Amino acid sequence: MSRAMKVPPVGDLLATEQDFVHLARMALAGRNQDVQVLLQRLARRYARDNERLSEALQALLRDAPTSDSPLRGVGTAAPIPLDSDSRFPLVRIDQTGLPVQPVLAPTVHDQTNQICEEHLQRERLLQAGLVPSRTSLFVGPPGVGKTLVAKWIAQRLGLPLLVLDLSSVMSSFLGRTGGNIRKVLDYAKASPSVLLLDELDTVAKRRDDSAEVGELKRLVTVLLQEIDDWPASSLLLAATNHASLLDPAVWRRFDTVVNFPLPDEGQLFQALEQYCEKEAAQAELAVVAKVLRSQESSFADAYRLMSTARRRAVLNEVPLSEVLLESCGQQVRQLPFLERVRFAMDLVQADHMSQRRVCELTGVSRDTIRGRLRRQTGQN
């Protein structure tokens, strides 16, 4: 009768044995970038006590092929994973470039720039025994630029952007949904890439939600395991519009969390300048930005307004500024009277346009505006 081999707990092993077990575990998981980081650490650790081993490890790291070499597009590309039922692709490769960097809040710009710099200067981090951020969670309302930032990051890093199509991943046979997610994540791990999991809350809902069936709860566990094993040679980005729906364990798995706020007036103005392609004057754009900010609009709202206005301007052969102000005036005049008066006073004091134009835009009479101005200045 064969006897089962008793495996000692990792804590009972010597330090060198623990290093070997840790190295083997990462190698079996296919985490090549993490293997290189560990070897860098071991080379420095053994430099004093085992110089020959340290030099051998350093030589191996210098001569090893780089993990940055992409596998796709050289004749050995893995096929895009398909749903076994519908045969629809489970992931989309987004190849649309961005001509300029998206307008971002300062905190968002700093955090995303840090992520890019970590990957662009990966070798410096590896030499220090560190790895770049592997995963990041984008949180914010719709239309604030989460998807655009994912495109911008992929473009800066020179990596393909893979977008997970959650509508196709959620199979009609719930038992296959976990398999679909694994297919996509394994495909993204196969070579350096940026994977965007859009609408993460669709699959990573709270496991204490009594409305969800057991299979959907198990999907969260599958996702958490995959995030934990994500290689440092690629970048996993996830986006959600409904942070409160996410399972608490999901938050702890991400290296960084980037909160995308609604844009302020200055950011909306910058975005409108990009969208109009110099077809409108800055004074009118400042008014439009003020109107959009008063309604807590997103970048998507600003883009939609500008696109509609540009089409109308071309078809009606009128200046774009005129169409923009007309569209904004329609929205402002739907506000309650006191809000319109307050908005009219803001425009007059900001000196964006004459009192007459403010009256036309807001529907507030000049007498009302003049009376408010006299009371503010203490005149009779």
C-alpha atoms as one frame of an Amber mdcrd trajectory, in Angstrom:
protein
   0.000   0.000   0.000   1.448   3.353  -0.985   1.944   5.923   1.693   0.936
   9.545   1.095   3.804  11.994   1.377   3.353  14.416   4.233   4.064  17.979
   3.107   5.426  20.177   5.906   3.784  23.565   6.511   5.574  26.456   4.851
   6.230  28.009   8.243   8.311  24.979   9.279  10.722  25.296   6.339  14.084
  27.024   6.384  14.305  30.504   4.838  15.955  29.150   1.675  13.321  26.432
   1.359  10.548  28.984   1.804  12.065  31.083  -0.992  12.074  28.050  -3.262
   8.434  27.194  -2.457   7.375  30.807  -3.003   9.221  30.883  -6.333   7.617
  27.618  -7.431   4.153  28.834  -6.487   4.462  31.972  -8.637   5.978  30.037
 -11.533   3.113  27.526 -11.511   0.632  30.407 -11.501   2.312  31.849 -14.608
   3.271  35.100 -12.860   6.492  35.625 -14.779   6.934  39.278 -13.853   6.595
  38.453 -10.141   9.133  35.645 -10.569  11.654  38.182 -11.894  11.002  40.481
  -8.926  11.573  37.661  -6.457  14.801  36.658  -8.216  16.001  40.270  -7.976
  15.371  40.194  -4.226  17.098  36.837  -3.798  20.134  38.020  -5.761  20.562
  40.938  -3.367  19.845  38.808  -0.293  22.453  36.184  -1.163  25.095  38.700
  -2.314  26.850  38.521   1.070  26.541  34.828   2.020  26.540  33.171  -1.413
  28.207  35.385  -3.967  28.256  32.712  -6.676  24.497  32.187  -6.405  23.869
  35.931  -6.438  25.984  36.446  -9.563  24.319  33.509 -11.309  20.858  34.936
 -10.613  21.872  38.388 -11.839  23.326  36.927 -15.040  20.146  34.940 -15.586
  18.025  38.053 -15.190  20.210  40.025 -17.627  20.085  37.351 -20.307  16.441
  36.313 -19.867  14.017  37.373 -22.630  11.977  40.408 -21.664   8.373  39.929
 -20.668   7.472  43.042 -22.627   7.692  41.190 -25.954   4.102  40.990 -27.170
   2.865  37.622 -28.323  -0.018  38.820 -30.415   0.445  39.834 -33.995   3.560
  37.721 -34.698   1.895  34.620 -36.068   1.320  32.969 -32.687  -1.659  35.027
 -31.543  -4.156  33.263 -29.329  -7.689  33.297 -30.717 -10.163  35.673 -29.065
 -12.214  33.666 -26.529 -15.811  32.964 -27.552 -18.946  32.137 -25.590 -19.575
  28.419 -26.073 -23.342  28.990 -26.500 -23.635  32.060 -28.730 -20.108  31.937
 -30.252 -19.933  35.701 -29.714 -16.556  37.186 -28.716 -16.182  37.595 -24.975
 -13.695  40.454 -25.254 -13.319  43.420 -27.594  -9.991  44.877 -28.692 -10.342
  48.680 -28.712  -7.955  50.204 -31.247  -9.392  53.733 -31.338  -6.709  56.247
 -30.438  -7.123  59.579 -28.655  -5.615  62.688 -30.292  -5.199  64.508 -26.965
  -5.171  63.600 -23.309  -8.639  63.696 -21.737  -9.411  66.580 -19.397  -9.102
  65.258 -15.846  -9.437  66.440 -12.287  -5.978  67.036 -10.730  -6.228  64.024
  -8.416  -7.287  61.739 -11.275  -4.479  63.057 -13.479  -1.876  62.476 -10.780
  -3.017  58.941  -9.962  -3.309  57.769 -13.558   0.001  59.385 -14.485   1.603
  57.496 -11.589   0.224  54.208 -12.943   1.649  54.941 -16.392   5.053  55.964
 -15.057   5.295  52.791 -12.977   4.820  50.644 -16.078   6.973  52.808 -18.333
   9.817  52.623 -15.809   9.217  49.041 -14.750  12.900  48.133 -14.862  13.791
  50.722 -12.220  11.153  49.256  -9.920  12.336  45.702 -10.574  15.895  46.624
  -9.672  14.553  47.906  -6.338  12.583  44.701  -5.769   9.243  46.373  -6.531
   6.530  45.816  -9.129   4.266  48.363 -10.850   0.613  48.598  -9.897  -1.152
  45.587 -11.373  -4.781  46.559 -10.790  -6.777  49.766 -10.422 -10.443  50.450
  -9.739 -12.113  53.470 -11.394 -15.125  54.767  -9.453 -17.483  57.543 -10.485
 -20.799  58.494 -12.096 -21.440  57.847 -15.804 -19.748  60.100 -18.330 -16.820
  61.345 -16.223 -14.090  59.774 -18.365 -13.357  56.344 -16.892 -13.325  54.563
 -20.257 -11.421  57.396 -21.948  -8.718  57.218 -19.293  -8.388  53.464 -19.864
  -7.849  54.183 -23.570  -5.325  56.898 -22.771  -3.351  54.648 -20.430  -3.213
  51.838 -23.005  -2.115  54.344 -25.655   0.658  55.736 -23.447   1.916  52.261
 -22.581   1.734  51.085 -26.204  -0.398  48.099 -25.181  -3.653  46.742 -26.636
  -6.804  47.686 -24.731  -9.074  44.708 -24.130 -12.627  45.514 -23.054 -14.649
  42.822 -21.325 -18.136  42.576 -22.829 -20.173  41.759 -19.715 -23.393  41.321
 -21.700 -21.862  38.352 -23.532 -19.974  37.008 -20.531 -23.190  36.610 -18.530
 -24.209  33.306 -20.089 -27.790  32.097 -20.046 -26.337  29.029 -18.347 -25.103
  30.529 -15.083 -22.665  27.700 -14.518 -20.715  28.811 -17.597 -20.389  32.444
 -16.629 -17.453  31.780 -14.316 -15.776  29.869 -17.132 -16.354  32.781 -19.506
 -14.692  35.196 -17.094 -11.713  32.868 -16.679 -11.360  32.641 -20.480 -11.162
  36.418 -20.810  -8.744  36.875 -17.931  -6.496  34.055 -19.128  -6.475  35.600
 -22.616  -5.494  38.995 -21.185  -2.717  37.414 -19.105  -1.197  35.665 -22.119
   0.773  38.778 -23.137   1.183  42.376 -21.917  -2.089  44.258 -22.279  -4.544
  46.572 -20.535  -7.817  44.850 -19.654 -10.848  46.991 -18.808 -13.637  45.352
 -16.821 -16.425  47.832 -17.433 -19.482  47.923 -15.150 -17.733  45.735 -12.605
 -20.776  45.791 -10.338 -22.582  43.575 -12.867 -20.576  40.553 -11.713 -18.862
  41.673  -8.494 -21.941  42.350  -6.410 -22.049  42.040  -2.669 -22.194  38.425
  -1.580 -24.597  39.311   1.245 -27.207  40.446  -1.289 -30.149  38.129  -0.645
 -31.523  38.814  -4.129 -28.583  37.103  -5.834 -28.475  33.362  -6.464 -25.580
  31.214  -5.288 -23.925  30.961  -8.699 -23.637  34.730  -9.033 -22.092  34.900
  -5.573 -19.526  32.309  -6.595 -18.586  34.541  -9.527 -17.284  37.097  -7.052
 -14.973  34.473  -5.580 -13.711  33.547  -9.045 -13.038  37.202  -9.837 -11.202
  37.830  -6.572  -8.916  34.866  -7.163  -8.081  36.063 -10.659  -7.334  39.616
  -9.489  -4.994  38.270  -6.789  -2.999  36.354  -9.430  -2.837  39.181 -11.972
   0.685  39.461 -13.488   2.664  42.678 -13.169   3.434  42.611 -16.916  -0.177
  43.609 -17.659  -2.624  46.081 -16.170  -6.159  45.301 -15.064  -8.555  48.251
 -14.848 -12.100  47.955 -13.548 -14.804  50.619 -13.686 -18.068  51.003 -11.836
 -20.824  53.607 -11.668 -22.312  51.995  -8.542 -19.611  51.597  -5.918 -22.139
  50.721  -3.214 -23.044  47.496  -5.049 -19.505  46.099  -4.980 -18.606  43.339
  -2.588 -16.383  44.780   0.207 -13.687  42.190  -0.560 -13.348  43.595  -4.078
 -11.996  46.927  -2.853  -9.096  45.331  -0.986  -7.912  43.463  -4.096  -7.033
  46.572  -6.119  -3.649  48.257  -5.812  -5.189  51.687  -6.398  -8.676  53.197
  -6.357  -9.229  56.283  -8.533 -12.311  58.370  -7.757 -13.632  60.312 -10.769
 -15.671  63.354  -9.647 -18.042  65.342 -11.799 -16.076  68.026 -13.664 -15.935
  71.554 -12.317 -16.547  74.654 -14.419 -12.914  75.003 -15.490 -12.649  71.358
 -16.589 -15.897  71.630 -18.544 -14.506  74.715 -20.289 -11.314  72.849 -21.248
 -13.351  69.917 -22.538 -15.619  72.187 -24.590 -12.532  73.781 -26.148 -11.377
  70.333 -27.259 -14.809  69.333 -28.550 -15.521  72.493 -30.574 -12.200  72.408
 -32.449 -11.836  76.227 -32.262 -15.229  76.876 -33.866 -16.572  78.876 -30.895
 -15.291  81.895 -28.967 -13.996  81.449 -25.425 -16.551  83.879 -23.981 -19.462
  81.777 -25.220 -17.754  78.550 -24.107 -17.360  80.023 -20.615 -21.109  80.641
 -20.483 -21.866  77.111 -21.693 -19.495  75.692 -19.080 -21.249  77.673 -16.344
 -24.651  76.389 -17.501 -23.431  72.785 -17.616 -21.819  73.036 -14.172 -25.027
  74.452 -12.672 -26.783  71.285 -13.843 -24.044  68.957 -12.536 -23.270  67.779
 -16.062 -20.597  65.240 -16.985 -18.027  65.277 -19.778 -20.381  63.046 -21.757
 -23.162  65.635 -21.374 -20.815  68.360 -22.615 -19.723  66.265 -25.589 -23.315
  65.437 -26.492 -24.328  69.108 -26.325 -21.377  70.171 -28.470 -21.891  67.435
 -31.076 -25.576  68.286 -31.464 -24.812  72.008 -31.705 -22.118  71.513 -34.353
 -24.481  69.499 -36.535 -27.217  72.120 -36.204 -24.764  74.916 -36.991 -23.658
  73.203 -40.193 -27.175  72.342 -41.362 -28.609  75.804 -40.590 -25.473  77.668
 -41.709 -25.226  79.694 -38.498 -22.288  80.273 -36.112 -21.698  77.536 -33.574
 -21.665  80.030 -30.690 -25.206  81.109 -31.558 -26.487  77.532 -31.490 -24.704
  76.775 -28.205 -26.159  79.829 -26.459 -29.633  79.060 -27.795 -29.433  75.490
 -26.475 -28.183  76.666 -23.091 -30.863  79.374 -22.944 -33.585  76.768 -23.377
 -32.218  74.839 -20.403 -31.746  77.908 -18.199 -35.249  79.243 -18.847 -36.701
  75.987 -17.488 -35.229  76.742 -14.054 -37.331  78.308 -11.250 -37.319  82.109
 -11.293 -35.028  82.638  -8.307 -32.469  80.210  -9.731 -32.590  82.037 -13.062
 -32.016  85.356 -11.308 -29.068  83.926  -9.392 -27.608  82.516 -12.586 -28.119
  85.822 -14.434 -26.265  87.690 -11.689 -23.371  85.213 -11.893 -23.080  85.832
 -15.635 -23.181  89.614 -15.273 -20.585  89.644 -12.489 -18.337  87.251 -14.412
 -18.454  89.754 -17.302 -18.931  86.978 -19.880 -21.586  88.939 -21.837 -23.582
  92.150 -21.811 -26.682  92.629 -19.656 -28.819  92.540 -22.784 -27.445  89.130
 -23.801 -27.872  87.857 -20.244 -31.528  88.929 -20.326 -32.079  87.104 -23.608
 -30.366  83.969 -22.328 -32.068  83.716 -18.938 -35.398  85.456 -19.476 -34.672
  87.755 -16.489 -35.503  91.428 -17.141 -32.840  94.145 -17.098 -34.767  95.962
 -14.360 -34.455  92.902 -12.114 -30.745  92.609 -12.810 -30.131  96.334 -12.232
 -32.135  96.241  -8.995 -30.052  93.328  -7.707 -26.843  95.112  -8.662 -27.911
  98.289  -6.790 -28.732  96.321  -3.661 -25.401  94.518  -3.817 -23.458  97.777
  -4.165 -25.559  99.595  -1.534 -26.903 102.176  -4.017 -30.438 103.654  -3.852
